[in-house]
C-alpha positions as a printed NumPy array, in Angstrom:
array([[ 21.146,   7.301,  29.187],
       [ 22.232,   7.917,  25.266],
       [ 23.296,   5.638,  23.226],
       [ 24.765,   5.221,  20.37 ],
       [ 23.293,   4.51 ,  15.933],
       [ 24.746,   1.65 ,  14.574],
       [ 27.381,   2.465,  11.918],
       [ 25.421,   1.267,   8.888],
       [ 24.158,   4.693,   8.826],
       [ 27.151,   6.149,   6.933],
       [ 26.313,   3.057,   4.636],
       [ 22.985,   4.274,   4.298],
       [ 23.744,   7.619,   4.21 ],
       [ 26.292,   7.519,   1.269],
       [ 23.514,   5.125,  -0.82 ],
       [ 21.261,   7.956,  -1.18 ],
       [ 24.458,   9.491,  -3.362],
       [ 24.953,   6.89 ,  -5.338],
       [ 23.612,   8.309,  -8.626],
       [ 26.53 ,  10.479,  -8.965],
       [ 27.874,   6.944, -10.047],
       [ 26.335,   8.137, -12.734],
       [ 28.194,  11.183, -13.131],
       [ 32.316,   9.333, -13.688],
       [ 30.567,   7.692, -17.499],
       [ 28.764,  11.065, -18.374],
       [ 32.049,  13.451, -17.636],
       [ 34.177,  10.096, -20.116],
       [ 31.435,  11.09 , -23.199],
       [ 31.837,  14.878, -22.552],
       [ 34.972,  15.739, -21.78 ],
       [ 36.262,  12.953, -25.069],
       [ 39.083,  14.566, -27.135],
       [ 39.717,  17.856, -23.905],
       [ 43.122,  18.248, -23.145],
       [ 44.459,  15.971, -20.79 ],
       [ 45.06 ,  18.868, -17.789],
       [ 40.838,  19.195, -18.043],
       [ 40.299,  15.725, -17.236],
       [ 43.143,  15.087, -14.201],
       [ 41.388,  18.704, -12.627],
       [ 37.919,  16.592, -12.765],
       [ 39.001,  13.167, -11.643],
       [ 40.695,  15.118,  -8.74 ],
       [ 37.908,  16.375,  -8.047],
       [ 35.832,  13.684,  -8.183],
       [ 37.462,  11.895,  -5.741],
       [ 37.642,  15.453,  -3.208],
       [ 33.859,  14.79 ,  -2.989],
       [ 34.263,  11.834,  -2.589],
       [ 35.527,  12.118,  -0.078],
       [ 34.429,  14.393,   1.365],
       [ 30.965,  13.32 ,   1.006],
       [ 32.469,   9.889,   3.667],
       [ 33.855,  12.531,   6.331],
       [ 30.996,  14.656,   6.155],
       [ 28.903,  10.949,   6.903],
       [ 31.384,  10.382,   9.57 ],
       [ 30.473,  13.677,  11.306],
       [ 26.776,  12.756,  11.405],
       [ 26.901,   9.919,  12.31 ],
       [ 28.752,  10.867,  15.005],
       [ 25.975,  13.617,  16.396],
       [ 23.158,  11.002,  15.978],
       [ 22.154,   9.88 ,  19.628],
       [ 19.612,   8.179,  21.009],
       [ 17.836,   8.108,  24.95 ],
       [ 15.302,   6.681,  26.83 ],
       [ 12.943,   8.728,  29.513],
       [ 10.098,   7.353,  31.421],
       [  7.398,   8.534,  28.705],
       [  8.745,   9.316,  25.723],
       [ 11.916,   8.346,  23.494],
       [ 14.613,  11.341,  22.352],
       [ 16.489,  11.787,  19.321],
       [ 19.158,  14.072,  19.418],
       [ 21.164,  14.878,  15.517],
       [ 22.525,  17.949,  13.437],
       [ 26.586,  18.735,  12.994],
       [ 25.393,  22.614,  12.127],
       [ 22.183,  22.864,  13.432],
       [ 21.032,  20.375,  15.91 ],
       [ 17.394,  19.066,  16.205],
       [ 15.933,  17.672,  19.412],
       [ 12.882,  14.812,  18.779],
       [ 10.338,  13.664,  21.653],
       [  7.79 ,  10.993,  21.16 ],
       [  5.904,  10.005,  23.588],
       [  4.668,   6.613,  24.344],
       [  0.731,   7.996,  25.476],
       [  0.643,  10.078,  21.68 ],
       [  3.065,   8.093,  19.478],
       [  1.38 ,   6.51 ,  15.885],
       [  3.544,   3.62 ,  15.045],
       [  6.914,   1.89 ,  15.268],
       [  8.457,   0.414,  12.859],
       [ 11.633,  -2.045,  12.282],
       [ 12.315,  -2.815,   9.346],
       [ 15.576,  -5.46 ,   8.166],
       [ 15.925,  -6.877,   4.802],
       [ 18.894,  -9.437,   4.347],
       [ 21.476,  -7.085,   4.413],
       [ 20.719,  -5.408,   7.663],
       [ 20.266,  -9.237,   8.742],
       [ 23.525,  -9.63 ,   8.028],
       [ 25.648,  -7.071,  10.106],
       [ 22.339,  -8.033,  12.446],
       [ 21.024,  -4.918,  11.966],
       [ 17.835,  -2.459,  11.997],
       [ 15.987,   0.452,  10.96 ],
       [ 13.723,   1.691,  13.585],
       [ 11.116,   4.401,  12.458],
       [  9.272,   6.312,  14.466],
       [  5.854,   8.135,  13.618],
       [  3.778,  10.969,  15.595],
       [  0.944,  12.907,  13.388],
       [  4.127,  14.265,  10.766],
       [  6.56 ,  13.95 ,  13.388],
       [  8.551,  10.64 ,  11.11 ],
       [ 12.377,   9.689,  12.935],
       [ 14.077,   7.083,  11.567],
       [ 17.169,   5.44 ,  13.304],
       [ 19.963,   2.382,  12.822],
       [ 20.378,   0.601,  15.779],
       [ 21.625,  -3.128,  16.324],
       [ 19.255,  -6.419,  16.722],
       [ 20.209,  -5.882,  21.082],
       [ 19.564,  -1.574,  21.364],
       [ 16.362,  -2.235,  18.983],
       [ 15.087,  -5.472,  20.842],
       [ 15.413,  -2.76 ,  24.126],
       [ 13.167,  -0.362,  22.137],
       [ 10.308,  -2.755,  21.336],
       [ 10.079,  -3.409,  25.348],
       [ 10.481,   0.583,  25.562],
       [  7.312,   0.969,  23.768],
       [  5.559,  -2.352,  24.717],
       [  5.623,  -2.65 ,  28.553],
       [  6.134,  -6.51 ,  28.359],
       [  6.777,  -7.47 ,  24.389],
       [  6.317, -10.546,  25.487],
       [  3.494, -10.844,  27.334],
       [  0.357, -11.03 ,  24.588],
       [ -2.33 , -11.369,  25.618],
       [ -4.504, -11.935,  22.29 ],
       [ -2.696, -13.736,  19.109],
       [ -4.317, -13.605,  15.428],
       [ -1.996, -14.906,  12.716],
       [ -2.508, -14.994,   8.877],
       [ -1.764, -19.098,   7.622],
       [ -0.041, -19.564,   4.256],
       [ -2.996, -19.701,   2.513],
       [ -3.969, -16.788,   3.644],
       [ -1.106, -15.173,   2.685],
       [ -1.301, -17.011,  -0.64 ],
       [ -4.955, -15.931,  -1.511],
       [ -4.289, -12.469,  -0.733],
       [ -1.238, -12.219,  -3.13 ],
       [ -2.678, -13.478,  -5.665],
       [ -6.261, -11.493,  -5.197],
       [ -4.867,  -8.163,  -4.826],
       [ -1.268,  -8.086,  -6.186],
       [ -1.632,  -6.108,  -9.513],
       [  1.028,  -6.476, -12.81 ],
       [  1.974,  -2.606, -12.043],
       [  3.542,  -4.024,  -9.082],
       [  5.156,  -7.174, -10.681],
       [  6.351,  -4.61 , -13.809],
       [  7.979,  -2.215, -10.688],
       [  9.842,  -5.522,  -9.425],
       [ 11.017,  -6.463, -11.995],
       [ 12.812,  -3.571, -14.015],
       [ 15.32 ,  -3.839, -11.389],
       [ 15.596,  -7.391, -11.858],
       [ 16.134,  -7.126, -15.574],
       [ 18.525,  -4.153, -15.732],
       [ 20.919,  -6.333, -13.628],
       [ 20.655,  -9.521, -15.883],
       [ 20.835,  -7.657, -18.914],
       [ 23.905,  -5.901, -17.423],
       [ 24.99 ,  -9.006, -16.458],
       [ 24.468, -11.324, -19.508],
       [ 24.261,  -8.945, -22.527],
       [ 21.559,  -7.401, -24.297],
       [ 21.469, -10.26 , -26.937],
       [ 21.164, -12.729, -24.17 ],
       [ 18.404, -11.174, -22.294],
       [ 16.524, -10.609, -25.294],
       [ 16.757, -14.783, -26.133],
       [ 15.421, -15.163, -22.884],
       [ 12.426, -12.827, -22.657],
       [ 11.393, -14.621, -26.032],
       [ 11.894, -18.147, -24.824],
       [  9.284, -16.633, -22.4  ],
       [  6.101, -17.116, -24.162],
       [  3.721, -19.47 , -21.764],
       [  1.4  , -20.193, -24.974],
       [  4.582, -22.416, -25.922],
       [  4.722, -24.27 , -23.153],
       [  0.755, -24.796, -22.934],
       [  0.767, -25.604, -26.619],
       [ -1.849, -22.627, -27.762],
       [ -0.601, -20.99 , -31.066],
       [ -4.02 , -19.316, -32.191],
       [ -3.137, -15.868, -30.855],
       [ -1.24 , -13.686, -32.829],
       [  2.641, -12.743, -31.724],
       [  1.361,  -9.855, -30.108],
       [ -1.269, -10.301, -27.876],
       [  1.095, -13.292, -26.819],
       [  3.381, -11.557, -26.446],
       [  1.   ,  -8.992, -23.878],
       [ -1.043, -11.37 , -22.077],
       [  2.673, -13.287, -21.861],
       [  3.826,  -9.778, -20.235],
       [  0.975,  -9.154, -18.079],
       [  0.482, -12.646, -16.539],
       [  4.605, -12.729, -15.677],
       [  4.057,  -9.413, -14.53 ],
       [  1.569, -10.485, -11.832],
       [  3.132, -13.441, -10.798],
       [  5.927, -10.778,  -9.871],
       [  3.959,  -9.362,  -8.072],
       [  2.42 , -12.2  ,  -6.464],
       [  5.405, -13.469,  -5.042],
       [  6.555,  -9.307,  -3.604],
       [  3.899,  -9.321,  -1.516],
       [  3.863, -13.425,  -0.71 ],
       [  8.186, -12.085,   0.508],
       [  6.363,  -8.948,   2.82 ],
       [  3.377, -10.475,   4.558],
       [  4.659, -14.636,   4.967],
       [  4.005, -15.145,   8.869],
       [  1.727, -12.236,   9.435],
       [  0.86 , -12.979,  13.357],
       [ -0.757, -10.168,  15.021],
       [ -0.407,  -9.855,  19.026],
       [ -2.488,  -7.346,  20.821],
       [ -1.407,  -6.021,  24.327],
       [ -3.446,  -3.712,  26.293],
       [ -3.134,   0.012,  23.513],
       [ -0.314,  -1.411,  21.568],
       [ -1.006,  -3.885,  18.649],
       [  2.6  ,  -5.354,  17.498],
       [  2.282,  -6.858,  14.015],
       [  5.446,  -9.403,  12.2  ],
       [  5.448, -10.474,   9.121],
       [  7.962, -10.952,   5.807],
       [  9.306, -13.666,   4.837],
       [ 13.45 , -12.064,   3.321],
       [ 12.8  ,  -8.68 ,   4.936],
       [ 11.878,  -8.917,   8.541],
       [  9.075,  -5.91 ,   9.841],
       [  7.661,  -5.155,  12.541],
       [  5.18 ,  -2.889,  13.621],
       [  4.192,  -1.238,  17.037],
       [  0.873,   0.796,  16.412],
       [ -1.51 ,   2.691,  19.302],
       [ -4.841,   1.161,  18.993],
       [ -5.487,   5.41 ,  19.782],
       [ -4.221,   6.387,  16.563],
       [ -6.172,   4.357,  14.309],
       [ -8.53 ,   6.349,  11.921],
       [-10.314,   3.361,  11.038],
       [-10.907,  -0.479,  10.295],
       [-11.267,  -0.615,   6.163],
       [-12.307,  -5.062,   5.991],
       [-11.916,  -5.486,   2.239],
       [-12.896,  -8.497,  -0.38 ],
       [-11.248,  -8.373,  -3.747],
       [-13.837, -10.133,  -6.573],
       [-11.391, -14.564,  -5.81 ],
       [-11.866, -13.399,  -2.083],
       [-16.24 , -12.451,  -1.815],
       [-16.477, -16.02 ,  -3.737],
       [-14.622, -17.507,  -1.025],
       [-16.437, -15.481,   2.199],
       [-12.974, -14.092,   3.031],
       [-11.576, -10.705,   4.065],
       [ -7.962,  -8.749,   4.344],
       [ -9.064,  -6.538,   7.443],
       [ -6.287,  -3.521,   8.158],
       [ -5.663,  -0.54 ,   9.668],
       [ -5.978,   3.13 ,   8.393],
       [ -3.19 ,   5.474,  10.319],
       [ -3.041,   9.799,   9.66 ],
       [  1.336,   9.351,   9.649],
       [  2.939,  11.623,   7.482],
       [  1.91 ,  13.327,   4.648],
       [  0.064,  10.226,   3.848],
       [ -1.917,   7.464,   5.271],
       [ -0.752,   4.45 ,   5.923],
       [ -1.926,   0.834,   5.861],
       [ -1.397,  -1.221,   8.054],
       [ -2.994,  -5.371,   7.422],
       [ -3.608,  -7.296,  10.509],
       [ -5.235,  -9.986,   8.534],
       [ -5.121, -11.435,   5.369],
       [ -7.962, -14.23 ,   3.425],
       [ -9.745, -14.409,   6.728],
       [-12.488, -15.962,   7.993],
       [-15.637, -13.266,   9.245],
       [-15.29 , -14.115,  12.776],
       [-11.753, -13.528,  12.849],
       [-11.69 ,  -9.995,  11.862],
       [-15.513,  -9.751,  14.584],
       [-12.051, -10.622,  16.686],
       [ -9.978,  -8.084,  15.862],
       [-12.358,  -5.211,  15.403],
       [-13.788,  -6.58 ,  19.   ],
       [ -9.379,  -6.151,  20.401],
       [ -9.708,  -3.096,  19.003],
       [-12.982,  -1.544,  20.181],
       [-15.086,  -1.273,  17.54 ],
       [-18.185,  -2.27 ,  17.102],
       [-19.125,  -5.673,  15.441],
       [-22.281,  -6.316,  14.738],
       [-24.478,  -3.825,  12.501],
       [-27.292,  -6.036,  11.486],
       [-29.572,  -4.484,  14.783],
       [-28.524,  -0.659,  13.611],
       [-30.315,   2.104,  11.882],
       [-29.011,   2.142,   7.947],
       [-29.841,   3.523,   4.883],
       [-28.959,   1.776,   1.836],
       [-29.414,   3.453,  -2.025],
       [-32.876,   2.356,  -2.664],
       [-33.989,  -0.244,  -5.878],
       [-34.37 ,   2.491,  -8.379],
       [-30.437,   3.911,  -7.794],
       [-29.401,   0.99 , -10.139],
       [-28.839,   2.202, -13.201],
       [-26.   ,   4.976, -11.86 ],
       [-24.064,   1.788, -10.863],
       [-24.163,   0.567, -13.914],
       [-23.675,   3.079, -16.794],
       [-20.089,   3.243, -17.094],
       [-19.882,  -0.47 , -16.995],
       [-22.83 ,  -0.386, -20.326],
       [-21.849,   2.613, -21.684],
       [-18.289,   0.837, -21.961],
       [-19.852,  -2.586, -23.257],
       [-21.738,  -0.226, -25.723],
       [-19.004,   1.656, -27.098],
       [-16.658,  -1.468, -27.935],
       [-19.117,  -2.809, -29.901],
       [-20.485,   0.037, -31.955],
       [-16.259,   0.431, -32.986],
       [-15.947,  -3.413, -32.925],
       [-19.064,  -3.145, -36.279],
       [-17.614,   0.012, -37.605],
       [-14.097,  -1.026, -38.037],
       [-15.086,  -4.453, -39.792],
       [-18.303,  -2.525, -41.86 ],
       [-16.407,   0.628, -42.817],
       [-12.255,   0.403, -43.321],
       [-10.538,  -2.741, -45.205],
       [ -9.402,  -4.469, -41.087],
       [-10.867,  -7.195, -39.53 ],
       [-11.427,  -6.72 , -35.163],
       [ -9.031,  -9.702, -33.774],
       [-11.852, -11.908, -31.564],
       [ -9.201, -13.032, -29.455],
       [ -9.091,  -9.687, -27.675],
       [-12.529,  -8.454, -28.293],
       [-13.895, -11.351, -26.405],
       [-10.985, -10.624, -23.788],
       [-12.269,  -7.005, -23.816],
       [-16.286,  -7.909, -23.522],
       [-15.486, -10.883, -20.717],
       [-13.642,  -7.306, -18.657],
       [-16.673,  -5.251, -19.303],
       [-18.621,  -7.464, -18.093],
       [-17.08 ,  -8.584, -14.385],
       [-17.432,  -4.514, -14.555],
       [-20.858,  -4.497, -14.848],
       [-21.541,  -7.859, -12.448],
       [-19.488,  -6.009,  -9.986],
       [-21.566,  -2.459, -10.107],
       [-24.171,  -5.246,  -9.272],
       [-23.287,  -6.051,  -6.35 ],
       [-21.632,  -3.192,  -5.061],
       [-25.744,  -1.145,  -5.644],
       [-26.351,  -4.231,  -3.601],
       [-23.556,  -4.172,  -1.407],
       [-24.212,  -0.616,  -0.137],
       [-24.858,   0.866,   3.334],
       [-24.283,   3.29 ,   6.029],
       [-24.652,   2.061,   9.511],
       [-24.881,   4.151,  12.407],
       [-25.092,   4.426,  16.352],
       [-23.958,   6.566,  18.999],
       [-20.209,   5.072,  19.313],
       [-19.659,   5.69 ,  15.126],
       [-19.729,   4.376,  11.319],
       [-20.039,   1.831,   9.665],
       [-19.95 ,   2.399,   5.778],
       [-20.335,  -0.707,   3.055],
       [-18.977,   0.604,  -0.431],
       [-16.685,  -0.401,  -3.293],
       [-13.437,   1.001,  -3.834],
       [-11.914,  -0.145,  -7.558],
       [-13.221,  -4.038,  -8.211],
       [-12.625,  -4.59 ,  -4.165],
       [-15.943,  -4.472,  -1.637],
       [-15.142,  -2.809,   1.637],
       [-16.718,  -2.203,   4.901],
       [-15.15 ,   0.479,   6.801],
       [-15.58 ,   0.877,  11.047],
       [-14.992,   4.894,  11.911],
       [-15.509,   5.568,  15.254],
       [-17.214,   8.482,  16.019],
       [-14.125,  10.888,  17.285],
       [-13.081,   9.924,  14.222],
       [-14.279,  11.634,  11.563],
       [-13.984,  14.788,  10.784],
       [-16.433,  15.822,   8.347],
       [-19.08 ,  14.57 ,   6.188],
       [-20.083,  15.726,   3.104],
       [-22.928,  15.525,   0.693],
       [-24.007,  16.343,  -3.14 ],
       [-26.802,  15.512,  -5.435],
       [-26.756,  16.532,  -9.221],
       [-30.104,  17.71 , -11.303],
       [-31.681,  13.496, -11.641],
       [-30.233,  12.565,  -7.929],
       [-32.808,  15.459,  -6.668],
       [-35.858,  13.627,  -8.619],
       [-34.89 ,  10.368,  -6.457],
       [-34.536,  12.156,  -3.519],
       [-31.053,  10.568,  -2.839],
       [-27.499,  12.173,  -3.058],
       [-23.432,  10.936,  -3.159],
       [-22.215,  10.254,   0.473],
       [-18.756,  11.461,   1.68 ],
       [-17.32 ,  10.568,   5.173],
       [-14.131,  12.205,   6.364],
       [-10.906,  10.136,   8.665],
       [ -8.51 ,  11.464,  11.097],
       [ -6.185,  12.149,   8.308],
       [ -2.95 ,  13.639,   7.454],
       [ -4.44 ,  14.445,   3.572],
       [ -8.542,  13.739,   2.585],
       [ -9.208,  10.282,   3.243],
       [-12.914,  10.032,   2.604],
       [-15.037,   7.386,   1.299],
       [-18.015,   7.469,  -0.741],
       [-21.647,   5.577,  -0.504],
       [-23.455,   6.656,  -3.979],
       [-26.755,   7.452,  -4.574],
       [-27.681,   7.278,  -0.898],
       [-31.617,   8.071,   0.667],
       [-30.371,  11.649,   1.406],
       [-33.382,  11.965,   4.348],
       [-32.396,   8.749,   6.31 ],
       [-28.686,   9.749,   6.274],
       [-29.827,  13.336,   7.827],
       [-31.386,  11.444,  10.71 ],
       [-28.552,   8.821,  10.774],
       [-25.188,  11.566,  10.907],
       [-27.315,  14.072,  12.805],
       [-26.049,  14.255,  16.508]])
């Protein structure tokens, strides 16, 4: 039986061409002083283009159909060239349903299905979306297992994994809207009064450092709120070979994924989570042009993560498995970068004080030095943490990425390649860098540095 898409598709289609509105003020500047006939001609052309886009959006909306068969979801669209797409229940990767506040107001959802590089989107009303969920999950109300992340876990995750960059990207559109409403001068007054150090009562920092640190803290806070809005109420349900994940405060997200599509499970610990003994678990799915990471647990105890691995059919115990670790003599290979950084900063500050009339700001040097010390300690812990475990079912890799410790569980049939590299210093110590590639749309791999080569060869053969 064929069904229609929601008329909200027309609004979404026109929204893609919203940038054309910028052409109107640009035309007013470019054609200032020109003959009235030219201006009238250009404005008529604008009206024609706008009318054409509205008509074309309505025609494209009328061509969209979708239907459900016994074993596949079939979508069809196209005016001049018809495109017919089938997503099979036994081989699909993910089904994503998103409803932002505007969509929820009109009781509409965005449906996106992925199967390898094949990605299709539909806009359906809420009732049709629920029918589609039940189609991909035989009985979405019968959930055999449930794992949820409480409010504390989401707060810890949001504070530990959000970054200032995330906050800045989220704040830029907001600041533009505020500037447009209040004016540039009033916006500058608001930003000038947002100095956090004034409220604390600490004004010893120079104005530049106060502004920079305030901007960083505000950006981090906005990033934390953005992550909290995205993942609040995260709950994962397990139903046979399907996993259903729900989360979101203002924008609601629902993801249905097939366990057979999971390339690996990554247990991640930021520095904060490491000291709290908590883990964030996410699955990697090779969908589209890049990998999709779907968090299923946020800042949870290790026992919950073991339950998740068991539900996904992954190896949970690695203490008794054969393993390889970086030898103690390779510690220098992990810590030389932060030591070089600290040495360079120290020599630079001494050189500036001795050879130039300028003086290094003490607060800035303290901040940089502390950051370098944290980097050094993290690198030393990364050396102790790194290991490779292996059995007939797959690999378990403990390594570090950025400033996070990770434990990666990879099924054997998802390992696509293993590569080792050696420099002249590693050859003398019999160690190598090990790259483990997993099934992915791009070259997704996990790296262990300075691991014993002979043991690695024994573990990874067969």
